[in-house]
Coordinates of C-alpha atoms in Angstrom, one line a residue:
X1 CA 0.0 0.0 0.0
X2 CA 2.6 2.5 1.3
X3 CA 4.1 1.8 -2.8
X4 CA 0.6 2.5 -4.4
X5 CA 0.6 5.9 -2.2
X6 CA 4.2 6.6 -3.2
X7 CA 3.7 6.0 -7.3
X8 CA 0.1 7.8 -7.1
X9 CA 2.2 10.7 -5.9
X10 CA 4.9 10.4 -8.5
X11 CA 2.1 10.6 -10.9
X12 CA 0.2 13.7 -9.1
X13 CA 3.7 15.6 -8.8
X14 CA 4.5 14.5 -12.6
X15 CA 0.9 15.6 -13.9
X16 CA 1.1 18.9 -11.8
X17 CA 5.0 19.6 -13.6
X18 CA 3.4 19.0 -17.4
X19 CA 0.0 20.5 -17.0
X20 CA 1.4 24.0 -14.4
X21 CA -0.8 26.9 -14.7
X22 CA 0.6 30.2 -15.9
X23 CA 0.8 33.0 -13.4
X24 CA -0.7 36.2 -13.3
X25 CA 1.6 39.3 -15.0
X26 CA 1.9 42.3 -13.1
X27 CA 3.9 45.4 -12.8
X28 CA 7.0 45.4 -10.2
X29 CA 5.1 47.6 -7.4
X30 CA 1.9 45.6 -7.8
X31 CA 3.8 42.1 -7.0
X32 CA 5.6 43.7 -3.9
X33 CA 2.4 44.8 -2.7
X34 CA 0.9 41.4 -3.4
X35 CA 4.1 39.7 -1.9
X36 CA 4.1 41.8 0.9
X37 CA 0.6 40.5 2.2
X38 CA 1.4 37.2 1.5
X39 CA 4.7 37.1 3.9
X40 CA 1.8 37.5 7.0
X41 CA 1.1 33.9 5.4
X42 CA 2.5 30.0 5.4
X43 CA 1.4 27.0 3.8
X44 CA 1.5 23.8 5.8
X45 CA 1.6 20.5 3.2
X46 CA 3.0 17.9 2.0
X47 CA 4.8 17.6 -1.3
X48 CA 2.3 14.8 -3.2
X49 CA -0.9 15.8 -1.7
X50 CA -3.6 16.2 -4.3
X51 CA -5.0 18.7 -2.1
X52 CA -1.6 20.4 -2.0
X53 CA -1.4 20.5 -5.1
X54 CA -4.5 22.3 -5.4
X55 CA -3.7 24.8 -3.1
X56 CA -0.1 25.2 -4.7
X57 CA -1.9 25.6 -8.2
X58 CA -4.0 27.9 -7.3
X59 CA -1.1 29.8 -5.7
X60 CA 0.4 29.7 -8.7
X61 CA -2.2 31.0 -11.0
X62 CA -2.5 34.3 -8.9
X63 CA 1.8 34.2 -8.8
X64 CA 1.2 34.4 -4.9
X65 CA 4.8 34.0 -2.8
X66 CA 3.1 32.4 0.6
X67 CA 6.1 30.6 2.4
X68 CA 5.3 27.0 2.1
X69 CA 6.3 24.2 4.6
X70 CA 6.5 20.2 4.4
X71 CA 5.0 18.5 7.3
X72 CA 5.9 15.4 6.3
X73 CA 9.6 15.8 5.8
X74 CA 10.8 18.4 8.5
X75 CA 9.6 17.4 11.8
X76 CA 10.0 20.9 13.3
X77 CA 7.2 21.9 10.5
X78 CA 4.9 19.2 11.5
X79 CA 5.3 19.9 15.2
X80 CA 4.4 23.6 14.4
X81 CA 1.5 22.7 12.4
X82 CA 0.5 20.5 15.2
X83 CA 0.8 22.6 18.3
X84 CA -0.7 25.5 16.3
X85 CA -3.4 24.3 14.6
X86 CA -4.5 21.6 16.7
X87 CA -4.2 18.6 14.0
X88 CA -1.7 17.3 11.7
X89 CA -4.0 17.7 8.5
X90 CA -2.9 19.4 5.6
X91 CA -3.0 21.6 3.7
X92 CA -3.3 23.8 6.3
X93 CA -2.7 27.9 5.6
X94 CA -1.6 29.7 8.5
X95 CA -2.3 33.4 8.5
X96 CA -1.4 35.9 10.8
X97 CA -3.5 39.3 10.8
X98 CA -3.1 41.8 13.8
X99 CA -0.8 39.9 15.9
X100 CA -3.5 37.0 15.8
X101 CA -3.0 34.0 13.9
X102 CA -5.5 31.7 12.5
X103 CA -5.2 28.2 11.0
X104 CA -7.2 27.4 8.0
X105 CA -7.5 23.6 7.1
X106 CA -9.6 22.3 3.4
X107 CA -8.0 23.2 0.4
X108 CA -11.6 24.2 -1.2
X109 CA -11.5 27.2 1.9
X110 CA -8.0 28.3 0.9
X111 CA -8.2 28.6 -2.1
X112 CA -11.6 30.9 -1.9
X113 CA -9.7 32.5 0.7
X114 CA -6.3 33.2 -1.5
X115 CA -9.3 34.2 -4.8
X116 CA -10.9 36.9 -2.2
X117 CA -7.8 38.1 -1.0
X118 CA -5.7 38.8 -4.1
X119 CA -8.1 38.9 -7.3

């Protein structure tokens, strides 16, 4: 089983490299505005998700720089993602607003977050 998971995500991650969304153009001050709301924001995943990949994708359509962070490979990650959010579960988008941070798990709700935010 753990081989069926591994080669599904081989596929996913190979799919994901041939079929990658183009970014959005924009001028050099628009971008550092956009990249300067998305440093307030971190991206909890793990490399062959499919629901990581749909976050990323989306990410990557609206050429959004949000700090990303494999649970699964860096323990330190996953402990953060654990003690913070309250759940190893990704993908998982931390944001901090106001000196408050708030963890937001489904990739469906981040990426309607990341649309309302930045389009």
């Amino acid at each position: 089983m753990k081989f069926v998971r591994w080669f599904l995500g081989r596929v996913i991650l190979l799919l994901n490299f041939i079929f990658s969304p183009k970014g959005v153009k924009r001028s050099t001050q628009e971008q550092q505005k956009i990249d300067d709301k998305t440093n307030q924001l971190t991206l909890y995943q793990f490399e062959a998700c499919p629901f990581c990949v749909k976050v990323r994708r989306a990410m990557k359509r609206q050429s959004l720089n949000i700090e990303l962070r494999d649970a699964k490979a860096n323990p330190q990650h996953r402990s953060e993602l654990e003690m913070g959010g309250g759940t190893i579960k990704v993908p998982c988008l931390r944001i901090e607003k106001n000196n408050t941070v708030e963890w937001m798990y489904e990739s469906s709700n981040i990426v309607e977050y990341l649309d309302k935010e930045f389009t």
